[in-house]
PDB file of C-alpha atoms in Angstrom:
ATOM      1  CA  MET U  19      23.267  14.629  -5.788  1.00 37.00           C
ATOM      2  CA  GLY U  20      20.710  15.909  -3.212  1.00 38.00           C
ATOM      3  CA  PRO U  21      17.058  16.238  -4.086  1.00 37.00           C
ATOM      4  CA  ALA U  22      15.888  19.212  -6.010  1.00 34.00           C
ATOM      5  CA  ALA U  23      12.396  20.582  -6.020  1.00 34.00           C
ATOM      6  CA  GLY U  24       9.843  18.344  -7.688  1.00 34.00           C
ATOM      7  CA  THR U  25       6.348  17.174  -6.801  1.00 31.00           C
ATOM      8  CA  ALA U  26       4.146  14.158  -6.548  1.00 31.00           C
ATOM      9  CA  ALA U  27       0.715  13.869  -5.020  1.00 32.00           C
ATOM     10  CA  GLY U  28      -0.297  11.139  -2.611  1.00 32.00           C
ATOM     11  CA  PRO U  29      -3.592  10.488  -0.784  1.00 30.00           C
ATOM     12  CA  VAL U  30      -4.036  11.073   2.891  1.00 31.00           C
ATOM     13  CA  ARG U  31      -5.974   8.106   4.265  1.00 31.00           C
ATOM     14  CA  ALA U  32      -8.794   8.742   6.665  1.00 33.00           C
ATOM     15  CA  ALA U  33      -8.630   7.127  10.082  1.00 33.00           C
ATOM     16  CA  SER U  34     -11.846   5.265   9.403  1.00 34.00           C
ATOM     17  CA  GLY U  35     -10.169   3.489   6.519  1.00 34.00           C
ATOM     18  CA  GLY U  36     -12.897   4.075   3.971  1.00 36.00           C
ATOM     19  CA  LEU U  37     -12.330   7.587   2.705  1.00 37.00           C
ATOM     20  CA  HIS U  38      -9.381   9.497   1.343  1.00 37.00           C
ATOM     21  CA  GLY U  39      -8.429  13.095   1.786  1.00 42.00           C
ATOM     22  CA  PRO U  40      -6.888  15.652  -0.528  1.00 41.00           C
ATOM     23  CA  SER U  41      -3.526  15.003  -2.157  1.00 37.00           C
ATOM     24  CA  ALA U  42      -0.350  16.134  -0.430  1.00 36.00           C
ATOM     25  CA  ALA U  43       3.069  16.626  -1.940  1.00 33.00           C
ATOM     26  CA  SER U  44       5.673  13.902  -1.543  1.00 32.00           C
ATOM     27  CA  PRO U  45       9.390  14.442  -0.866  1.00 33.00           C
ATOM     28  CA  LEU U  46      11.368  16.124  -3.589  1.00 31.00           C
ATOM     29  CA  ASN U  47      12.767  14.051  -6.416  1.00 33.00           C
ATOM     30  CA  GLY U  48      16.444  14.116  -7.144  1.00 34.00           C
ATOM     31  CA  ALA U  49      18.167  15.914 -10.023  1.00 34.00           C
ATOM     32  CA  SER U  50      21.784  15.430 -11.019  1.00 34.00           C
ATOM     33  CA  GLY U  51      24.340  16.324 -13.704  1.00 33.00           C
ATOM     34  CA  ALA U  52      27.654  18.057 -13.047  1.00 32.00           C
ATOM     35  CA  GLY U  53      28.385  20.904 -15.378  1.00 32.00           C
ATOM     36  CA  ALA U  54      24.686  21.567 -16.058  1.00 31.00           C
ATOM     37  CA  SER U  55      22.778  24.475 -14.563  1.00 31.00           C
ATOM     38  CA  ALA U  56      19.556  23.395 -12.762  1.00 31.00           C
ATOM     39  CA  ALA U  57      16.623  25.670 -12.212  1.00 32.00           C
ATOM     40  CA  ALA U  58      15.316  26.331  -8.726  1.00 32.00           C
ATOM     41  CA  GLY U  59      12.667  23.888  -7.518  1.00 33.00           C
ATOM     42  CA  LYS U  60       9.040  24.867  -7.090  1.00 34.00           C
ATOM     43  CA  THR U  61       6.805  23.976  -4.164  1.00 33.00           C
ATOM     44  CA  ALA U  62       4.167  21.320  -4.623  1.00 33.00           C
ATOM     45  CA  GLY U  63       0.782  20.337  -3.264  1.00 37.00           C
ATOM     46  CA  LEU U  64      -1.984  22.586  -2.046  1.00 46.00           C
ATOM     47  CA  ALA U  65      -1.483  26.308  -1.790  1.00 44.00           C
ATOM     48  CA  ALA U  66      -2.712  28.145   1.291  1.00 49.00           C
ATOM     49  CA  VAL U  67      -6.187  29.453   0.548  1.00 49.00           C
ATOM     50  CA  PRO U  68      -6.480  33.183   1.373  1.00 52.00           C
ATOM     51  CA  LEU U  69      -9.829  34.718   2.251  1.00 56.00           C
ATOM     52  CA  LEU U  70     -11.292  37.808   0.624  1.00 51.00           C
ATOM     53  CA  GLY U  71      -9.254  40.080   2.883  1.00 58.00           C
ATOM     54  CA  GLY U  72      -6.033  38.252   2.007  1.00 68.00           C
ATOM     55  CA  GLN U  73      -5.903  36.329   5.283  1.00 80.00           C
ATOM     56  CA  SER U  74      -5.148  32.639   5.648  1.00 86.00           C
ATOM     57  CA  VAL U  75      -7.328  31.219   8.438  1.00 88.00           C
ATOM     58  CA  ILE U  76      -7.575  27.779  10.051  1.00 91.00           C
ATOM     59  CA  PHE U  77     -11.200  27.006  10.967  1.00 94.00           C
ATOM     60  CA  THR U  78     -12.047  24.379  13.613  1.00 93.00           C
ATOM     61  CA  ALA U  79     -15.354  23.530  15.275  1.00 94.00           C
ATOM     62  CA  SER U  80     -16.689  20.995  17.768  1.00 94.00           C
ATOM     63  CA  LEU U  81     -20.352  20.003  17.823  1.00 95.00           C
ATOM     64  CA  SER U  82     -22.249  17.672  20.176  1.00 94.00           C
ATOM     65  CA  LEU U  83     -25.667  16.241  19.258  1.00 94.00           C
ATOM     66  CA  ARG U  84     -28.187  13.986  20.995  1.00 92.00           C
ATOM     67  CA  THR U  85     -30.496  11.765  18.982  1.00 91.00           C
ATOM     68  CA  GLY U  86     -32.563   8.608  19.187  1.00 89.00           C
ATOM     69  CA  ASN U  87     -30.714   6.879  16.311  1.00 91.00           C
ATOM     70  CA  VAL U  88     -26.961   7.416  16.499  1.00 91.00           C
ATOM     71  CA  GLN U  89     -25.973   5.366  13.436  1.00 91.00           C
ATOM     72  CA  ALA U  90     -28.508   7.075  11.186  1.00 92.00           C
ATOM     73  CA  ILE U  91     -27.282  10.527  12.182  1.00 93.00           C
ATOM     74  CA  VAL U  92     -23.622   9.545  11.673  1.00 93.00           C
ATOM     75  CA  ALA U  93     -24.443   8.235   8.197  1.00 94.00           C
ATOM     76  CA  ARG U  94     -26.361  11.424   7.351  1.00 95.00           C
ATOM     77  CA  ALA U  95     -23.534  13.623   8.678  1.00 94.00           C
ATOM     78  CA  THR U  96     -20.988  11.734   6.570  1.00 94.00           C
ATOM     79  CA  GLN U  97     -23.160  12.199   3.509  1.00 95.00           C
ATOM     80  CA  LEU U  98     -23.416  15.953   4.149  1.00 94.00           C
ATOM     81  CA  ALA U  99     -19.632  16.311   4.537  1.00 94.00           C
ATOM     82  CA  GLU U 100     -18.919  14.322   1.366  1.00 94.00           C
ATOM     83  CA  SER U 101     -21.471  16.264  -0.665  1.00 94.00           C
ATOM     84  CA  ALA U 102     -19.676  19.461   0.381  1.00 93.00           C
ATOM     85  CA  GLY U 103     -16.385  18.077  -0.949  1.00 94.00           C
ATOM     86  CA  GLY U 104     -15.075  16.877   2.402  1.00 93.00           C
ATOM     87  CA  TYR U 105     -14.133  13.538   3.907  1.00 94.00           C
ATOM     88  CA  VAL U 106     -13.891  11.637   7.214  1.00 94.00           C
ATOM     89  CA  SER U 107     -10.470  12.076   8.829  1.00 92.00           C
ATOM     90  CA  GLY U 108     -11.189  10.084  12.001  1.00 92.00           C
ATOM     91  CA  GLU U 109     -13.937   8.095  13.713  1.00 91.00           C
ATOM     92  CA  HIS U 110     -14.269   6.445  17.125  1.00 92.00           C
ATOM     93  CA  ALA U 111     -17.284   4.648  18.628  1.00 88.00           C
ATOM     94  CA  ARG U 112     -17.762   3.462  22.207  1.00 87.00           C
ATOM     95  CA  ILE U 113     -20.469   2.308  24.611  1.00 84.00           C
ATOM     96  CA  ILE U 114     -21.121   4.125  27.899  1.00 80.00           C
ATOM     97  CA  GLN U 115     -22.635   1.737  30.435  1.00 73.00           C
ATOM     98  CA  LYS U 116     -25.520   3.163  32.482  1.00 71.00           C
ATOM     99  CA  GLY U 117     -26.845   0.554  34.873  1.00 66.00           C
ATOM    100  CA  GLN U 118     -28.006  -2.452  32.842  1.00 68.00           C
ATOM    101  CA  HIS U 119     -28.192  -0.473  29.611  1.00 73.00           C
ATOM    102  CA  GLY U 120     -25.439   0.798  27.298  1.00 74.00           C
ATOM    103  CA  SER U 121     -25.555   4.128  25.479  1.00 83.00           C
ATOM    104  CA  PRO U 122     -23.576   4.407  22.188  1.00 88.00           C
ATOM    105  CA  VAL U 123     -21.362   7.434  21.606  1.00 91.00           C
ATOM    106  CA  VAL U 124     -19.688   8.182  18.259  1.00 93.00           C
ATOM    107  CA  ASN U 125     -16.928  10.746  17.765  1.00 95.00           C
ATOM    108  CA  ILE U 126     -16.302  11.553  14.108  1.00 94.00           C
ATOM    109  CA  GLN U 127     -14.052  14.190  12.545  1.00 95.00           C
ATOM    110  CA  PHE U 128     -14.686  15.783   9.157  1.00 95.00           C
ATOM    111  CA  LYS U 129     -12.445  17.781   6.859  1.00 94.00           C
ATOM    112  CA  VAL U 130     -14.470  20.093   4.621  1.00 94.00           C
ATOM    113  CA  PRO U 131     -13.361  22.829   2.193  1.00 94.00           C
ATOM    114  CA  ALA U 132     -13.012  26.174   3.949  1.00 91.00           C
ATOM    115  CA  ALA U 133     -15.582  27.726   1.611  1.00 90.00           C
ATOM    116  CA  ALA U 134     -18.174  25.138   2.699  1.00 92.00           C
ATOM    117  CA  TYR U 135     -17.320  25.255   6.409  1.00 93.00           C
ATOM    118  CA  GLN U 136     -20.194  27.400   7.727  1.00 93.00           C
ATOM    119  CA  PRO U 137     -22.971  25.854   5.568  1.00 94.00           C
ATOM    120  CA  THR U 138     -21.820  22.351   6.501  1.00 94.00           C
ATOM    121  CA  LEU U 139     -21.651  23.171  10.220  1.00 94.00           C
ATOM    122  CA  THR U 140     -25.159  24.660  10.076  1.00 94.00           C
ATOM    123  CA  ALA U 141     -26.497  21.564   8.308  1.00 94.00           C
ATOM    124  CA  LEU U 142     -24.859  19.238  10.837  1.00 94.00           C
ATOM    125  CA  SER U 143     -26.342  21.224  13.737  1.00 92.00           C
ATOM    126  CA  GLY U 144     -29.840  20.497  12.476  1.00 92.00           C
ATOM    127  CA  LEU U 145     -29.456  16.713  12.486  1.00 92.00           C
ATOM    128  CA  GLY U 146     -30.276  16.286  16.182  1.00 90.00           C
ATOM    129  CA  THR U 147     -30.723  18.059  19.506  1.00 91.00           C
ATOM    130  CA  LYS U 148     -27.718  20.338  19.957  1.00 92.00           C
ATOM    131  CA  ARG U 149     -25.958  19.951  23.297  1.00 92.00           C
ATOM    132  CA  SER U 150     -22.942  22.196  22.662  1.00 92.00           C
ATOM    133  CA  GLU U 151     -21.065  23.951  19.887  1.00 93.00           C
ATOM    134  CA  ALA U 152     -17.689  25.723  19.806  1.00 94.00           C
ATOM    135  CA  GLN U 153     -15.870  27.411  16.925  1.00 93.00           C
ATOM    136  CA  ARG U 154     -12.364  28.753  16.487  1.00 92.00           C
ATOM    137  CA  ALA U 155     -10.691  30.759  13.715  1.00 90.00           C
ATOM    138  CA  GLN U 156      -6.884  31.027  13.809  1.00 88.00           C
ATOM    139  CA  ASP U 157      -5.306  33.638  11.538  1.00 88.00           C
ATOM    140  CA  VAL U 158      -2.033  32.233  10.158  1.00 86.00           C
ATOM    141  CA  THR U 159      -1.503  34.837   7.430  1.00 83.00           C
ATOM    142  CA  GLY U 160       1.830  35.943   8.861  1.00 85.00           C
ATOM    143  CA  THR U 161       3.063  32.379   9.291  1.00 85.00           C
ATOM    144  CA  VAL U 162       2.107  31.443   5.726  1.00 84.00           C
ATOM    145  CA  ALA U 163       3.858  34.536   4.303  1.00 83.00           C
ATOM    146  CA  ASP U 164       6.995  33.845   6.365  1.00 85.00           C
ATOM    147  CA  VAL U 165       7.205  30.181   5.306  1.00 84.00           C
ATOM    148  CA  ASN U 166       6.610  31.053   1.645  1.00 85.00           C
ATOM    149  CA  SER U 167       9.372  33.662   1.784  1.00 86.00           C
ATOM    150  CA  ARG U 168      11.828  31.242   3.391  1.00 86.00           C
ATOM    151  CA  VAL U 169      11.002  28.585   0.803  1.00 86.00           C
ATOM    152  CA  ALA U 170      11.689  31.046  -2.028  1.00 89.00           C
ATOM    153  CA  SER U 171      14.989  32.105  -0.418  1.00 86.00           C
ATOM    154  CA  ALA U 172      16.105  28.490   0.044  1.00 84.00           C
ATOM    155  CA  GLU U 173      15.272  27.656  -3.578  1.00 87.00           C
ATOM    156  CA  ALA U 174      17.235  30.694  -4.791  1.00 87.00           C
ATOM    157  CA  ALA U 175      20.240  29.747  -2.623  1.00 85.00           C
ATOM    158  CA  ILE U 176      20.238  26.192  -4.020  1.00 84.00           C
ATOM    159  CA  ALA U 177      20.108  27.539  -7.580  1.00 86.00           C
ATOM    160  CA  GLN U 178      23.135  29.766  -6.917  1.00 84.00           C
ATOM    161  CA  LEU U 179      25.067  26.912  -5.352  1.00 83.00           C
ATOM    162  CA  ARG U 180      24.404  24.723  -8.381  1.00 82.00           C
ATOM    163  CA  LYS U 181      25.731  27.427 -10.667  1.00 82.00           C
ATOM    164  CA  LEU U 182      28.804  27.654  -8.453  1.00 80.00           C
ATOM    165  CA  LEU U 183      29.184  23.879  -8.661  1.00 77.00           C
ATOM    166  CA  THR U 184      29.607  24.062 -12.459  1.00 78.00           C
ATOM    167  CA  ARG U 185      32.508  26.509 -12.064  1.00 76.00           C
ATOM    168  CA  THR U 186      34.364  24.671  -9.328  1.00 70.00           C
ATOM    169  CA  GLY U 187      37.456  22.860 -10.626  1.00 68.00           C
ATOM    170  CA  SER U 188      38.983  21.080  -7.637  1.00 76.00           C
ATOM    171  CA  VAL U 189      37.604  17.970  -6.016  1.00 75.00           C
ATOM    172  CA  GLY U 190      37.692  19.622  -2.597  1.00 79.00           C
ATOM    173  CA  GLY U 191      35.714  22.578  -3.914  1.00 76.00           C
ATOM    174  CA  LEU U 192      33.153  20.285  -5.523  1.00 78.00           C
ATOM    175  CA  LEU U 193      32.666  18.368  -2.281  1.00 83.00           C
ATOM    176  CA  SER U 194      32.333  21.561  -0.242  1.00 82.00           C
ATOM    177  CA  VAL U 195      29.727  23.079  -2.558  1.00 80.00           C
ATOM    178  CA  GLN U 196      27.841  19.768  -2.747  1.00 80.00           C
ATOM    179  CA  ASP U 197      27.744  19.599   1.067  1.00 83.00           C
ATOM    180  CA  GLN U 198      26.228  23.100   1.201  1.00 83.00           C
ATOM    181  CA  ILE U 199      23.645  22.108  -1.409  1.00 81.00           C
ATOM    182  CA  ASN U 200      22.684  19.041   0.643  1.00 85.00           C
ATOM    183  CA  GLN U 201      22.222  21.176   3.768  1.00 84.00           C
ATOM    184  CA  GLU U 202      20.137  23.743   1.913  1.00 82.00           C
ATOM    185  CA  GLU U 203      17.959  21.046   0.362  1.00 84.00           C
ATOM    186  CA  ALA U 204      17.338  19.402   3.765  1.00 88.00           C
ATOM    187  CA  SER U 205      16.245  22.777   5.114  1.00 85.00           C
ATOM    188  CA  LEU U 206      14.076  23.335   2.027  1.00 84.00           C
ATOM    189  CA  GLU U 207      12.314  19.984   2.487  1.00 86.00           C
ATOM    190  CA  ALA U 208      11.429  20.882   6.096  1.00 88.00           C
ATOM    191  CA  LEU U 209      10.081  24.262   5.008  1.00 85.00           C
ATOM    192  CA  GLN U 210       8.061  22.726   2.181  1.00 85.00           C
ATOM    193  CA  SER U 211       6.598  20.174   4.593  1.00 86.00           C
ATOM    194  CA  GLN U 212       5.498  23.009   6.873  1.00 83.00           C
ATOM    195  CA  GLN U 213       4.153  24.875   3.843  1.00 84.00           C
ATOM    196  CA  ARG U 214       2.053  21.898   2.776  1.00 86.00           C
ATOM    197  CA  ALA U 215       0.726  21.381   6.318  1.00 84.00           C
ATOM    198  CA  LEU U 216      -0.397  25.011   6.507  1.00 86.00           C
ATOM    199  CA  ALA U 217      -1.971  24.688   3.069  1.00 85.00           C
ATOM    200  CA  ARG U 218      -4.003  21.649   4.122  1.00 85.00           C
ATOM    201  CA  GLU U 219      -5.137  23.274   7.368  1.00 86.00           C
ATOM    202  CA  THR U 220      -6.268  26.477   5.647  1.00 87.00           C
ATOM    203  CA  ALA U 221      -7.815  24.734   2.641  1.00 89.00           C
ATOM    204  CA  TYR U 222      -9.860  22.308   4.780  1.00 92.00           C
ATOM    205  CA  ALA U 223     -11.725  23.217   7.966  1.00 93.00           C
ATOM    206  CA  THR U 224     -12.005  20.637  10.756  1.00 94.00           C
ATOM    207  CA  ILE U 225     -15.374  19.764  12.311  1.00 95.00           C
ATOM    208  CA  SER U 226     -15.427  17.345  15.260  1.00 95.00           C
ATOM    209  CA  LEU U 227     -18.873  15.830  15.826  1.00 95.00           C
ATOM    210  CA  THR U 228     -19.997  13.849  18.898  1.00 94.00           C
ATOM    211  CA  VAL U 229     -23.304  11.968  18.672  1.00 93.00           C
ATOM    212  CA  THR U 230     -24.961  10.373  21.729  1.00 92.00           C
ATOM    213  CA  ARG U 231     -28.261   8.581  22.126  1.00 88.00           C
ATOM    214  CA  THR U 232     -31.177  10.288  23.862  1.00 82.00           C
ATOM    215  CA  ALA U 233     -31.600   8.959  27.412  1.00 66.00           C
ATOM    216  CA  SER U 234     -34.829   7.134  28.305  1.00 58.00           C
ATOM    217  CA  ALA U 235     -37.322   9.146  30.351  1.00 51.00           C
ATOM    218  CA  PRO U 236     -37.230   8.151  34.063  1.00 52.00           C
ATOM    219  CA  ALA U 237     -41.029   8.350  34.193  1.00 48.00           C
ATOM    220  CA  GLN U 238     -41.300   5.298  31.966  1.00 48.00           C
ATOM    221  CA  HIS U 239     -39.802   3.127  34.690  1.00 49.00           C
ATOM    222  CA  ARG U 240     -42.100   4.467  37.427  1.00 50.00           C
ATOM    223  CA  HIS U 241     -45.209   3.468  35.485  1.00 52.00           C
ATOM    224  CA  ARG U 242     -44.072  -0.154  35.493  1.00 52.00           C
ATOM    225  CA  ALA U 243     -44.435  -0.509  39.292  1.00 49.00           C
ATOM    226  CA  ALA U 244     -47.670  -2.319  40.202  1.00 56.00           C
ATOM    227  CA  GLY U 245     -49.433  -4.416  42.879  1.00 67.00           C
ATOM    228  CA  PHE U 246     -47.593  -4.924  46.138  1.00 69.00           C
ATOM    229  CA  LEU U 247     -44.650  -2.646  45.310  1.00 73.00           C
ATOM    230  CA  ARG U 248     -46.923   0.236  44.347  1.00 74.00           C
ATOM    231  CA  GLY U 249     -48.945  -0.173  47.583  1.00 75.00           C
ATOM    232  CA  LEU U 250     -45.771  -0.395  49.668  1.00 74.00           C
ATOM    233  CA  THR U 251     -44.452   2.782  48.099  1.00 78.00           C
ATOM    234  CA  ALA U 252     -47.734   4.628  48.721  1.00 78.00           C
ATOM    235  CA  GLY U 253     -47.928   3.408  52.339  1.00 80.00           C
ATOM    236  CA  TRP U 254     -44.360   4.418  53.071  1.00 77.00           C
ATOM    237  CA  HIS U 255     -45.030   7.852  51.641  1.00 80.00           C
ATOM    238  CA  ALA U 256     -48.189   8.228  53.775  1.00 82.00           C
ATOM    239  CA  LEU U 257     -46.296   7.145  56.940  1.00 81.00           C
ATOM    240  CA  ARG U 258     -43.568   9.693  56.310  1.00 82.00           C
ATOM    241  CA  THR U 259     -46.192  12.393  55.770  1.00 86.00           C
ATOM    242  CA  ALA U 260     -48.034  11.500  59.022  1.00 82.00           C
ATOM    243  CA  VAL U 261     -44.851  11.428  61.113  1.00 80.00           C
ATOM    244  CA  THR U 262     -43.756  14.723  59.658  1.00 85.00           C
ATOM    245  CA  TRP U 263     -47.145  16.274  60.494  1.00 76.00           C
ATOM    246  CA  LEU U 264     -47.086  14.990  64.097  1.00 79.00           C
ATOM    247  CA  LEU U 265     -43.561  16.259  64.682  1.00 79.00           C
ATOM    248  CA  THR U 266     -44.541  19.642  63.289  1.00 82.00           C
ATOM    249  CA  VAL U 267     -47.541  19.892  65.667  1.00 75.00           C
ATOM    250  CA  ALA U 268     -45.411  18.800  68.624  1.00 77.00           C
ATOM    251  CA  GLY U 269     -42.765  21.360  67.814  1.00 78.00           C
ATOM    252  CA  ALA U 270     -45.369  24.123  67.560  1.00 78.00           C
ATOM    253  CA  ALA U 271     -47.054  23.173  70.884  1.00 75.00           C
ATOM    254  CA  LEU U 272     -43.837  22.694  72.917  1.00 74.00           C
ATOM    255  CA  PRO U 273     -43.322  26.409  73.809  1.00 79.00           C
ATOM    256  CA  PHE U 274     -46.860  26.499  75.325  1.00 76.00           C
ATOM    257  CA  LEU U 275     -46.605  23.165  77.167  1.00 74.00           C
ATOM    258  CA  ILE U 276     -43.591  24.224  79.267  1.00 79.00           C
ATOM    259  CA  PRO U 277     -45.283  27.106  81.222  1.00 80.00           C
ATOM    260  CA  ILE U 278     -48.553  25.137  81.473  1.00 81.00           C
ATOM    261  CA  GLY U 279     -46.635  22.210  82.985  1.00 78.00           C
ATOM    262  CA  LEU U 280     -44.869  24.487  85.469  1.00 79.00           C
ATOM    263  CA  ALA U 281     -48.186  26.047  86.508  1.00 79.00           C
ATOM    264  CA  ALA U 282     -49.730  22.589  86.986  1.00 79.00           C
ATOM    265  CA  LEU U 283     -46.825  21.477  89.169  1.00 79.00           C
ATOM    266  CA  ALA U 284     -47.141  24.625  91.264  1.00 80.00           C
ATOM    267  CA  ALA U 285     -50.890  24.038  91.692  1.00 81.00           C
ATOM    268  CA  ILE U 286     -50.363  20.428  92.797  1.00 82.00           C
ATOM    269  CA  ALA U 287     -47.677  21.440  95.275  1.00 79.00           C
ATOM    270  CA  GLY U 288     -49.910  24.197  96.724  1.00 79.00           C
ATOM    271  CA  ARG U 289     -52.860  21.834  97.115  1.00 76.00           C
ATOM    272  CA  ARG U 290     -50.695  19.292  98.939  1.00 78.00           C
ATOM    273  CA  TRP U 291     -49.411  22.010 101.261  1.00 77.00           C
ATOM    274  CA  TRP U 292     -52.954  23.224 102.020  1.00 76.00           C
ATOM    275  CA  LEU U 293     -54.179  19.691 102.681  1.00 76.00           C
ATOM    276  CA  GLY U 294     -51.230  19.098 105.035  1.00 74.00           C
ATOM    277  CA  ARG U 295     -52.024  22.248 107.018  1.00 70.00           C
ATOM    278  CA  ARG U 296     -55.670  21.264 107.255  1.00 71.00           C
ATOM    279  CA  ARG U 297     -54.866  17.803 108.620  1.00 71.00           C
ATOM    280  CA  ALA U 298     -52.437  19.337 111.077  1.00 72.00           C
ATOM    281  CA  GLY U 299     -55.160  21.733 112.359  1.00 68.00           C
ATOM    282  CA  ALA U 300     -57.730  18.958 112.691  1.00 66.00           C
ATOM    283  CA  SER U 301     -55.537  16.677 114.840  1.00 61.00           C
ATOM    284  CA  PRO U 302     -55.377  18.898 118.049  1.00 58.00           C
ATOM    285  CA  ALA U 303     -59.155  19.412 117.969  1.00 54.00           C
ATOM    286  CA  ALA U 304     -59.741  15.698 117.980  1.00 53.00           C
ATOM    287  CA  GLU U 305     -57.654  15.339 121.165  1.00 52.00           C
TER     288      GLU U 305
END
């Protein structure tokens, strides 16, 4: 006999391995007994949590912080999420190499009850220097209502088929009805799985937190230069300043030097011409 509706709760293990999430319903348990009428199964696990307006909303947020002590902030953030009734659903740490130094980066994901979503996000934002923050609210009210309706219809169809099974006399009829029940129950399990997934997503908001270490101030490295290197740097800077000044003066004087140079050339040529004429006039007189 195919599985009928029943429930069992099982923990969802966090990716970090140390915390556990809310319970989720397991596959349906079987029920059998030809000639007996079975009641329709009921859905298990969390129910979708509607807001005050009747909507079912999936809340997600991403937050990036910068701090001097990454591990301390991650521990404090975990404590805040747990105190709000949440848990760690994933965590990943890595080192970003910058020159000779490595900078730790931790990505951690929290699941917190939807009612505690905004207060928890506000508290997390105050743990360090905020670099970025993004929020998203997805209204899934229509999807939740549609899945719930389909689940109820599938459960009612299975109940009717089981009643029909008790009145079927032939072996062929029994097998045909049982095959329909198996198909309906497979469809019901898929719908209930979707129902539970929606329930978890609406009951618990997701906050993704990225924590990086504050970069060292570049000025700290400049103060370490001393002696020969400091003098070399100062001399090089002075040379560049002097060359720049000389080139600027030359560029400013160039437009004036061109006509002055032309006038000087003309004066020299005229003087040579006059001297040549004078020598030429003096030569016949000497004869």
